[in-house]
mmCIF file of C-alpha atoms and ligand atoms in Angstrom:
data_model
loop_
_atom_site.group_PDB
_atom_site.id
_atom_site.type_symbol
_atom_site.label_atom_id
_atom_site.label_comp_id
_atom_site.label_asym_id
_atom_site.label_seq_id
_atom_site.Cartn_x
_atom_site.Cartn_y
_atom_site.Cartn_z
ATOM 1 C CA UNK A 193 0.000 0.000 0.000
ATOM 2 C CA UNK A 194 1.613 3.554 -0.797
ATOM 3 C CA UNK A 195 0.173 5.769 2.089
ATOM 4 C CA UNK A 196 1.869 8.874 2.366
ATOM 5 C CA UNK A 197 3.596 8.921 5.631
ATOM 6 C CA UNK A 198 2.181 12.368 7.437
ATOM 7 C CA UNK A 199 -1.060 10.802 6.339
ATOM 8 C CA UNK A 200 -3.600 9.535 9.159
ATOM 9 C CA UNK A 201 -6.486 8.215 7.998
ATOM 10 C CA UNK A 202 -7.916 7.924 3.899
ATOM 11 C CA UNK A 203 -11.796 7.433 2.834
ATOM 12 C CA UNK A 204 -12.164 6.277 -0.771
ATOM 13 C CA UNK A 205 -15.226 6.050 -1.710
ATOM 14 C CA UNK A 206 -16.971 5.512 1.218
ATOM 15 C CA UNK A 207 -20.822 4.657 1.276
ATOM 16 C CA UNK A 208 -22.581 3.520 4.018
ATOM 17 C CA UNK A 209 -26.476 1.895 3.714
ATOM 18 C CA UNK A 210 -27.704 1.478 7.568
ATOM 19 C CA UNK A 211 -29.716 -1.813 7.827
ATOM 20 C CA UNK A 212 -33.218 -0.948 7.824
ATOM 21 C CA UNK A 213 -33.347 2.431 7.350
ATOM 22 C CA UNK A 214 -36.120 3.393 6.050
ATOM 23 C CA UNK A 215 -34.742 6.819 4.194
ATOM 24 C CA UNK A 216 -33.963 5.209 1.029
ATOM 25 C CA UNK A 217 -30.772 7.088 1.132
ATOM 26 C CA UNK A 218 -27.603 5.654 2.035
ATOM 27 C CA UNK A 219 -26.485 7.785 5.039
ATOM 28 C CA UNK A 220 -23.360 8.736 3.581
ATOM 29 C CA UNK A 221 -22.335 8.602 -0.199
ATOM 30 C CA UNK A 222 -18.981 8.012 -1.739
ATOM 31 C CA UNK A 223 -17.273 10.014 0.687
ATOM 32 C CA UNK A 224 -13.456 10.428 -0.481
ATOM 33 C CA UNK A 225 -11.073 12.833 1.557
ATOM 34 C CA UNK A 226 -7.373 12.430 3.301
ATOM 35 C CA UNK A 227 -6.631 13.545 6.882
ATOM 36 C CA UNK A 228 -3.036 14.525 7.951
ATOM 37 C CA UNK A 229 -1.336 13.858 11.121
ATOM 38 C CA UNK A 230 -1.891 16.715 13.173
ATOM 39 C CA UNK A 231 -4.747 18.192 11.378
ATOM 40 C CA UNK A 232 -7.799 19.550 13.235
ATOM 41 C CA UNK A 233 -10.703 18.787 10.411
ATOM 42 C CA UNK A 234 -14.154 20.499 11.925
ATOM 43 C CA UNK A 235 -17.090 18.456 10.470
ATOM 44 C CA UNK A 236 -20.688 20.558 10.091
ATOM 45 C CA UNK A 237 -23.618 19.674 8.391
ATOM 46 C CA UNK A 238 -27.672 19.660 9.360
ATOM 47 C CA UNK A 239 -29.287 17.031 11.843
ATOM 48 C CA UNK A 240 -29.035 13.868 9.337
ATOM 49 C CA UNK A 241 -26.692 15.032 7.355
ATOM 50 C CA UNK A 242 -24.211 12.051 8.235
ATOM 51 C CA UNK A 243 -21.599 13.400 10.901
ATOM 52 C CA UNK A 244 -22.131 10.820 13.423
ATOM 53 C CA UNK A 245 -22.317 8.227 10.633
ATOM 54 C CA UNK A 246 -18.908 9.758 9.404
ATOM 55 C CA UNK A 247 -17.482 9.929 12.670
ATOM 56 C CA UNK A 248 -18.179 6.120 13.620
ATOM 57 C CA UNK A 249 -16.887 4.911 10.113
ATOM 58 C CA UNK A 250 -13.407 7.048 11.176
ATOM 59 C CA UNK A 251 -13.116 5.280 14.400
ATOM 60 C CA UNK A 252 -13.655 2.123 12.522
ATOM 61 C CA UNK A 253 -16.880 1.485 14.750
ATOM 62 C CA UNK A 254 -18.944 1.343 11.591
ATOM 63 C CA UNK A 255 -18.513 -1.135 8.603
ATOM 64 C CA UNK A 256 -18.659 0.498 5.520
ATOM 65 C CA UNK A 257 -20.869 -0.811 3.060
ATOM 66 C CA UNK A 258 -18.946 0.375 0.312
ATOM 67 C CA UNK A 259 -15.865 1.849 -0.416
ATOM 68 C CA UNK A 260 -12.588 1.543 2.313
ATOM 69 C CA UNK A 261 -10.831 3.357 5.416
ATOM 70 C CA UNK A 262 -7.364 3.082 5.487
ATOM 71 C CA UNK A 263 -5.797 4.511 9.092
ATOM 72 C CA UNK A 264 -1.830 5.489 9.066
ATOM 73 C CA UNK A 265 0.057 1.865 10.944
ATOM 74 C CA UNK A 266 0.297 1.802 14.540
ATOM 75 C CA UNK A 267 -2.627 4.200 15.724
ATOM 76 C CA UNK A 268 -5.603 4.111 17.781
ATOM 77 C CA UNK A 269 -8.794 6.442 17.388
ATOM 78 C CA UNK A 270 -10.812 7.330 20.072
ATOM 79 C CA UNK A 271 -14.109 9.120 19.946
ATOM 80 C CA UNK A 272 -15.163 11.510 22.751
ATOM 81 C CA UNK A 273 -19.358 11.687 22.411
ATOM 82 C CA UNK A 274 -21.842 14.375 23.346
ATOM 83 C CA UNK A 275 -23.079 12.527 26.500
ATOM 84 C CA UNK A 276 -19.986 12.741 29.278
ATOM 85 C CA UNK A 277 -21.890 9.749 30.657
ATOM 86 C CA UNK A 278 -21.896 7.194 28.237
ATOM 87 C CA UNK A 279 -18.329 6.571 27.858
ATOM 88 C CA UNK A 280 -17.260 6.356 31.795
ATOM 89 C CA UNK A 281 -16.746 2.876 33.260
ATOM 90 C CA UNK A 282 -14.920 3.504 36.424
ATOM 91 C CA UNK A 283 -16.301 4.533 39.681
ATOM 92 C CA UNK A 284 -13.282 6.952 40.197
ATOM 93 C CA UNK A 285 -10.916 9.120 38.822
ATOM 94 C CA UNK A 286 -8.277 6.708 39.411
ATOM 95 C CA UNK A 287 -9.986 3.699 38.092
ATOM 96 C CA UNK A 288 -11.183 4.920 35.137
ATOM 97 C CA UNK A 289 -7.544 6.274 34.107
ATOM 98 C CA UNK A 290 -5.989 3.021 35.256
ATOM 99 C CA UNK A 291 -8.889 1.180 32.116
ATOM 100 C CA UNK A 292 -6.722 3.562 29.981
ATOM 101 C CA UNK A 293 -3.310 2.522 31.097
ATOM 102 C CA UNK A 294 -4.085 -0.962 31.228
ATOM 103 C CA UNK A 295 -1.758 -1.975 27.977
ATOM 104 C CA UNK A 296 1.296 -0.209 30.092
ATOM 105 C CA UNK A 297 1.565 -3.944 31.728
ATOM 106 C CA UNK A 298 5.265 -3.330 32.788
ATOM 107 C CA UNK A 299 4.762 -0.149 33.896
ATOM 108 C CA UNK A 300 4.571 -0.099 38.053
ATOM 109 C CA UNK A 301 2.386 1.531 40.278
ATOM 110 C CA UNK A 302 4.277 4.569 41.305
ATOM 111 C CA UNK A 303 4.831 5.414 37.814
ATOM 112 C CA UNK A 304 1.371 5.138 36.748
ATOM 113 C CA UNK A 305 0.238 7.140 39.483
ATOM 114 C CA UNK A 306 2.452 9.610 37.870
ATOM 115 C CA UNK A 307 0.978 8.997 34.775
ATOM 116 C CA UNK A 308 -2.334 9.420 35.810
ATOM 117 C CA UNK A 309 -1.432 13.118 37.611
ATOM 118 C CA UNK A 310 0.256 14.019 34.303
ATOM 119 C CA UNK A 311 -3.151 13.565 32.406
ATOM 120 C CA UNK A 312 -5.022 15.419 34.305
ATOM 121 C CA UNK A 313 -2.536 18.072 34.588
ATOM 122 C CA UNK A 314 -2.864 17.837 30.611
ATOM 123 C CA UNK A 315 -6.098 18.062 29.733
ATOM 124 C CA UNK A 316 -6.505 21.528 32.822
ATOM 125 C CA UNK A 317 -8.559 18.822 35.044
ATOM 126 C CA UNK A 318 -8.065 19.383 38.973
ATOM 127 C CA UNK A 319 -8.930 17.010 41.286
ATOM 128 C CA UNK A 320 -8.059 14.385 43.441
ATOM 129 C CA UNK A 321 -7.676 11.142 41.980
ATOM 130 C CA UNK A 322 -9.772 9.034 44.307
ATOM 131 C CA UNK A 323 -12.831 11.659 43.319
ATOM 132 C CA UNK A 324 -16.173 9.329 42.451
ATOM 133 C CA UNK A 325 -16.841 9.655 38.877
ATOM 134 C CA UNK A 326 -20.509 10.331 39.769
ATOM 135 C CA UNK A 327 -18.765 13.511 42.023
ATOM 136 C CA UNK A 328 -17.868 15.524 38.759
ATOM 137 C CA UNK A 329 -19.704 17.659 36.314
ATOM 138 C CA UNK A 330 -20.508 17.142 33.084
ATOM 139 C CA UNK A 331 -17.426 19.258 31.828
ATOM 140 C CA UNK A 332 -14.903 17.438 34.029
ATOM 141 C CA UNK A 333 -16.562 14.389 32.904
ATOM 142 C CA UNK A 334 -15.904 15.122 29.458
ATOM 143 C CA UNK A 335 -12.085 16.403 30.334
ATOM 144 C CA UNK A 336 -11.754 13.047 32.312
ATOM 145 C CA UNK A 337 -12.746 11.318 28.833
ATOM 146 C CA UNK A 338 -9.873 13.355 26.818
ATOM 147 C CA UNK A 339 -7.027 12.391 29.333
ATOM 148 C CA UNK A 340 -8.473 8.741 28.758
ATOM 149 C CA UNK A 341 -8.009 9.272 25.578
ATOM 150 C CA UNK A 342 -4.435 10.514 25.751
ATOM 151 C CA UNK A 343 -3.369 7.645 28.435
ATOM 152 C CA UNK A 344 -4.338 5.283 25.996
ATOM 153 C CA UNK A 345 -2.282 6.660 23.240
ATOM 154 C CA UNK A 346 -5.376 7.607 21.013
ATOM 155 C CA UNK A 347 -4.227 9.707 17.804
ATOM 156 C CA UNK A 348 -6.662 10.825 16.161
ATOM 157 C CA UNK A 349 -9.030 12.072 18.774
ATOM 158 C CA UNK A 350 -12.645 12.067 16.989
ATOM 159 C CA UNK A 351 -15.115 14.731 19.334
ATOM 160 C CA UNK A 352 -18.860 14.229 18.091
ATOM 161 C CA UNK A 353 -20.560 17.242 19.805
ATOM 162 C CA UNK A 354 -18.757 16.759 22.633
ATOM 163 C CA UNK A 355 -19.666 20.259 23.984
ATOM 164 C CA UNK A 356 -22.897 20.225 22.990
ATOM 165 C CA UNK A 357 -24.405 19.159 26.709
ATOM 166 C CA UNK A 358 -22.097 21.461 28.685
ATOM 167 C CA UNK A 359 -22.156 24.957 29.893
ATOM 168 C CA UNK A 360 -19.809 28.382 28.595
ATOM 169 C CA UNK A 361 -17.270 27.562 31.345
ATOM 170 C CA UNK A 362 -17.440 23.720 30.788
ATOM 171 C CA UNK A 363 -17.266 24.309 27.112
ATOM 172 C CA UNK A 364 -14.296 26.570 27.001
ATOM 173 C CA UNK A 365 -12.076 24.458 29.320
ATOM 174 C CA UNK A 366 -12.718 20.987 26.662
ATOM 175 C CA UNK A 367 -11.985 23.399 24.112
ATOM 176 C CA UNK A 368 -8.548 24.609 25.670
ATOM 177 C CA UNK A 369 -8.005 20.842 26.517
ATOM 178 C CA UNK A 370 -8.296 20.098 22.625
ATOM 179 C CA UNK A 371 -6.442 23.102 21.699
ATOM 180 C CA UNK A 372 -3.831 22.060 23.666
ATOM 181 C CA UNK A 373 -3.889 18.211 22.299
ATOM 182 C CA UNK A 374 -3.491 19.783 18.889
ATOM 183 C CA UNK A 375 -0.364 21.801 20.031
ATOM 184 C CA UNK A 376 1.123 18.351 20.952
ATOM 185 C CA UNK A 377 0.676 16.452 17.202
ATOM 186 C CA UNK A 378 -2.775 15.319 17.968
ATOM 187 C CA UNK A 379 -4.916 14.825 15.060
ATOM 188 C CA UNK A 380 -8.331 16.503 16.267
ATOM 189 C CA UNK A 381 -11.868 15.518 14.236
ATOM 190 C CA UNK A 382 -14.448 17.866 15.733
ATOM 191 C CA UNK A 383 -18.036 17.418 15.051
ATOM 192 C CA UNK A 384 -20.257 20.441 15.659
ATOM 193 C CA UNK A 385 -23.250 22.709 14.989
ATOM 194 C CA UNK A 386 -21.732 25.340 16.651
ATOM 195 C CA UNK A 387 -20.157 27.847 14.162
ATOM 196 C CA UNK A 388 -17.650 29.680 16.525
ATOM 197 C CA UNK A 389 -15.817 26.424 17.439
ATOM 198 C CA UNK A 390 -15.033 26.005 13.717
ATOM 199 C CA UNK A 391 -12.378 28.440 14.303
ATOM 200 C CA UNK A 392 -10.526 26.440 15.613
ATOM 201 C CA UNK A 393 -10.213 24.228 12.421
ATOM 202 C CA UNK A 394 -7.729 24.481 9.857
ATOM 203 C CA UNK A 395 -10.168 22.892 7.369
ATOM 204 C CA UNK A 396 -13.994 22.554 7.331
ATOM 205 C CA UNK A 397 -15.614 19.372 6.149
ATOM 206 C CA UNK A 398 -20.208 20.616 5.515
ATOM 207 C CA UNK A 399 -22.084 17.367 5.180
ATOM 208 C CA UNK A 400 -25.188 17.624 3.239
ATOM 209 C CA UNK A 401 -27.451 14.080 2.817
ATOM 210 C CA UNK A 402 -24.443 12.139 2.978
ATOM 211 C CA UNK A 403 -22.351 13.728 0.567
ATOM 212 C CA UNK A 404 -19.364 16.225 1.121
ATOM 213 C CA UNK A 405 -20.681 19.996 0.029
ATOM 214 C CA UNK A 406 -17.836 21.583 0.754
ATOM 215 C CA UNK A 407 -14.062 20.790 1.972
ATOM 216 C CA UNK A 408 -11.668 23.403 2.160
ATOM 217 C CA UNK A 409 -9.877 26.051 4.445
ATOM 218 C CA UNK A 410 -11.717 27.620 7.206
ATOM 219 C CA UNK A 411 -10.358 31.131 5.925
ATOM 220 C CA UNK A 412 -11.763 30.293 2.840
ATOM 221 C CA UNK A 413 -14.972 28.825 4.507
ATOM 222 C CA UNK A 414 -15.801 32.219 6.056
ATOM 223 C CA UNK A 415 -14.387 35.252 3.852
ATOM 224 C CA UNK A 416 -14.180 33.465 0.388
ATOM 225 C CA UNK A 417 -11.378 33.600 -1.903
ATOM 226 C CA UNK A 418 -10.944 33.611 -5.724
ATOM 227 C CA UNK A 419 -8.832 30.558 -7.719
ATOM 228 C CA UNK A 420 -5.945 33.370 -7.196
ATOM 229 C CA UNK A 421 -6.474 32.997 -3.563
ATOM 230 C CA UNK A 422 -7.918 36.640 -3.221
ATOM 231 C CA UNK A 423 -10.317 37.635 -0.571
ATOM 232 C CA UNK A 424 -12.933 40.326 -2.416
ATOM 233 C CA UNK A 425 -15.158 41.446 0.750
ATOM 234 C CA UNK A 426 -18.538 42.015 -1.895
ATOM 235 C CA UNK A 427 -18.632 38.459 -2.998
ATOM 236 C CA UNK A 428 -21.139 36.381 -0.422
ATOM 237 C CA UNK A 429 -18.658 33.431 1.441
ATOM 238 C CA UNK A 430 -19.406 29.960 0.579
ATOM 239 C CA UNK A 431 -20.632 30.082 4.779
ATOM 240 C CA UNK A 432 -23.007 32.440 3.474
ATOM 241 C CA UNK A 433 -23.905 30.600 0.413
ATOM 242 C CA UNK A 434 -24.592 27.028 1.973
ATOM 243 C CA UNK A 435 -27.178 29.391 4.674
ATOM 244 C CA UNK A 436 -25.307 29.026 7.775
ATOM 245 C CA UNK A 437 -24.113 31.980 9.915
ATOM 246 C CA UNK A 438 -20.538 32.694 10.471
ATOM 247 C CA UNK A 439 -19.770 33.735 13.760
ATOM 248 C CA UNK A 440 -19.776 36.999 15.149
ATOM 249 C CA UNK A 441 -15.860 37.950 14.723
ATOM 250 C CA UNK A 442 -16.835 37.172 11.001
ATOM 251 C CA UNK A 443 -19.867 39.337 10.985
ATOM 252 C CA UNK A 444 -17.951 42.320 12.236
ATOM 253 C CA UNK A 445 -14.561 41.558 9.920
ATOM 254 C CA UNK A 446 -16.861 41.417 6.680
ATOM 255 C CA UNK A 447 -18.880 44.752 7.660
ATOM 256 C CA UNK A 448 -15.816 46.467 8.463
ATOM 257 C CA UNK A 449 -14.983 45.634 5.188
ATOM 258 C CA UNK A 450 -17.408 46.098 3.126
ATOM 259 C CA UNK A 451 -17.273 49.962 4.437
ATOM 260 C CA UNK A 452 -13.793 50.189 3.117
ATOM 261 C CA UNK A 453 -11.734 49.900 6.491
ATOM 262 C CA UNK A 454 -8.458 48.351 5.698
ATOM 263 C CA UNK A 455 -8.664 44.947 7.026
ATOM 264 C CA UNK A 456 -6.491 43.233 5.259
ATOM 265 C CA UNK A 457 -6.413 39.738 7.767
ATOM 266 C CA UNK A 458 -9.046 37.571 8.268
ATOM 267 C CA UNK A 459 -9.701 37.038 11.671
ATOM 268 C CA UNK A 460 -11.618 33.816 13.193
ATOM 269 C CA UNK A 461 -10.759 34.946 17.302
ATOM 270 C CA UNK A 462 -11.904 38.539 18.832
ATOM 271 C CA UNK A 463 -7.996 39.303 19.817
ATOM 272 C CA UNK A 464 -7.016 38.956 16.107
ATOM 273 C CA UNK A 465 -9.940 41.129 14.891
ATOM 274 C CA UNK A 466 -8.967 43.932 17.710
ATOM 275 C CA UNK A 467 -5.359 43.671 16.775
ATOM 276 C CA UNK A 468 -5.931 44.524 12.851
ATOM 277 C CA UNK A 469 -8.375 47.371 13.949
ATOM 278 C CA UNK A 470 -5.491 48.601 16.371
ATOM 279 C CA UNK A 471 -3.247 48.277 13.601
ATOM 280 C CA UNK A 472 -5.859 50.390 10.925
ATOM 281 C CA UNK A 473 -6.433 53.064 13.340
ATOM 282 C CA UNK A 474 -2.342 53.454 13.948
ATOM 283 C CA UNK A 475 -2.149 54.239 10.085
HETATM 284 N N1 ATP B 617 -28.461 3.100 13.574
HETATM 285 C C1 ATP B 617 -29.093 3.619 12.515
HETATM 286 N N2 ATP B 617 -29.991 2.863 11.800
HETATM 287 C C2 ATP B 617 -30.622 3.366 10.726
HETATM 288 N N3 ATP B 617 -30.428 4.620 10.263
HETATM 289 C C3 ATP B 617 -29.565 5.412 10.927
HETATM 290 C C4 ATP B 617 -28.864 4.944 12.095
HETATM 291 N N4 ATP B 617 -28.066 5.959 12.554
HETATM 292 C C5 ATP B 617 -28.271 6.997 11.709
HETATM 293 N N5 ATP B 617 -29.174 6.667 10.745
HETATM 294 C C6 ATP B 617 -29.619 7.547 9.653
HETATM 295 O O1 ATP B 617 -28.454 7.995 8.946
HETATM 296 C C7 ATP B 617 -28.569 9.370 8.603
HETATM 297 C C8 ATP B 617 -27.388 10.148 9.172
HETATM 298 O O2 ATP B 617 -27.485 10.122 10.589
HETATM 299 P P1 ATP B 617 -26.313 10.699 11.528
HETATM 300 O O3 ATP B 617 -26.658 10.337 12.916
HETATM 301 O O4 ATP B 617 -25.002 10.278 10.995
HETATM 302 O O5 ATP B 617 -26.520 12.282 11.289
HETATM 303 P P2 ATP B 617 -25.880 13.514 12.073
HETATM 304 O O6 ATP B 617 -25.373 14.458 11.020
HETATM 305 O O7 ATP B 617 -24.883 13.054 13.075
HETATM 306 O O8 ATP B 617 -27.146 14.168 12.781
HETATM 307 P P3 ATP B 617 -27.247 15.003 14.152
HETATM 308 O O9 ATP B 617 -26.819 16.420 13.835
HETATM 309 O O10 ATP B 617 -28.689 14.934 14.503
HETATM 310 O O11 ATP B 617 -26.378 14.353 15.178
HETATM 311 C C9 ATP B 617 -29.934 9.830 9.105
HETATM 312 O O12 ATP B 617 -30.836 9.746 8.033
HETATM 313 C C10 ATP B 617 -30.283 8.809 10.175
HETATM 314 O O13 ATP B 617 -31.660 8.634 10.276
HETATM 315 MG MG1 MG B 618 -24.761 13.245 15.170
#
């Protein structure tokens, strides 16, 4: 098999036909695309559209009925899922990162309970590590799943919604923990309906009944950009075009723009939009 080596995981063709569904419509059809090591691909599409379908067929939980996944030797995927619940087996802290460790067989005790303190120190979570499972919110549930993820060695990391049950504050710290799992080589695969956390994406993947609609840059997602690569600020964004809203950093970029002021980035974050206003005003 020639598979590029910074290559993770490869879809050709992919089609997969749920048994008994009723749709008529194969929930995802002839999906093709290539993930890198080390990417962060955001997936977005409506209810239906196939993400979940997509994101089981990636971590290989889902046969395909067509088509083949080919994943980069010697990796694991793990999926972290929209309920924190679902996924937690242990009835502590400790426990449940020990199920993680478990292939570290000559590993000893001490050094897994260093392990263990480095996870959580990884993924931002604080507490002790004989805390009951049942003891922690839905956010430190969900950071709890992440360092599971890490202590098993799991590259890439798919999240399906993961923040969809949580609140702000919960939501921000899984982000950071992501963020941060990125800055290390993970490959991140994050499912969403929420527009802002596309930003964090280098690429955007829009489902539409099972096919891809669009795959391409998240720049590119949200300002638009000619074959030259060109940004022109009166031509509608392919966000724009498919109907969804781009998020509010966007909104305020493209009006600036469209009355002239020389923006000349294209911000996703707040801090990079204020810096390029500070930088307009100074000229
Ligand atoms: N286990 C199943 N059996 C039969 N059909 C299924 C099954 N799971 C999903 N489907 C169908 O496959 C299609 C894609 O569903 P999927 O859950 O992948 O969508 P989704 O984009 O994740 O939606 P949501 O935004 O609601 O999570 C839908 O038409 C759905 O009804
Ligand atoms: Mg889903």
């Amino acid at each position: 098999m020639n598979f590029f080596p910074l290559m993770m995981m490869k879809l050709e063709q992919v089609t997969v036909d749920y048994v008994g569904d009723i749709s008529g419509k194969p929930a995802l059809q002839e999906i093709s695309f290539e993930l890198p090591k080390g990417s962060w691909t955001a997936v977005i599409g409506d209810n239906g559209s196939g993400k979940s379908t997509l994101s089981k067929v990636m971590s290989g939980f889902l046969p395909v009925s067509e088509g083949r996944r080919v994943l980069a030797a010697g990796h694991r995927v793990y999926a972290v899922l929209q309920n924190p619940e679902t996924q937690l087996l242990g009835e502590t802290v400790d426990e449940e990162l020990q199920l993680s460790l478990r292939s570290l067989t000559d590993m000893d005790a001490r050094d897994k309970e260093k392990r263990m303190r480095e996870l959580l120190n990884e993924v931002g979570l604080s507490v002790p590590l004989d805390r009951p499972v049942k003891h922690l919110s839905g956010g430190q549930k969900q950071l709890l799943n992440i360092a599971c993820c890490l202590g098993a060695g799991a590259d890439p990391i798919l999240f399906d919604e993961a923040t969809s049950m949580l609140d702000p504050g919960s939501r921000k710290s899984v982000m950071e923990a992501a963020v941060r799992l990125h800055r290390l080589g993970t490959t991140i695969v994050w499912v969403t309906h929420r527009m802002e956390e596309l930003c964090f994406a280098e690429r955007i993947l829009l489902l539409e009944h099972g096919h891809v609609r669009y795959d391409g840059e998240t720049e590119a997602f949200f300002y638009g950009q000619d074959q030259a690569g060109n940004y022109d600020p009166g031509e509608p964004s392919p966000c724009e075009q498919l109907g969804y809203e781009p998020p509010y950093v966007v909104q305020v970029a493209r009006s600036l723009h469209k009355r002239g002021y020389l923006l000349q980035a294209r911000p996703l974050f707040s801090a990079q939009l204020s810096e390029e206003v500070k930088r307009c005003q100074s000229q």
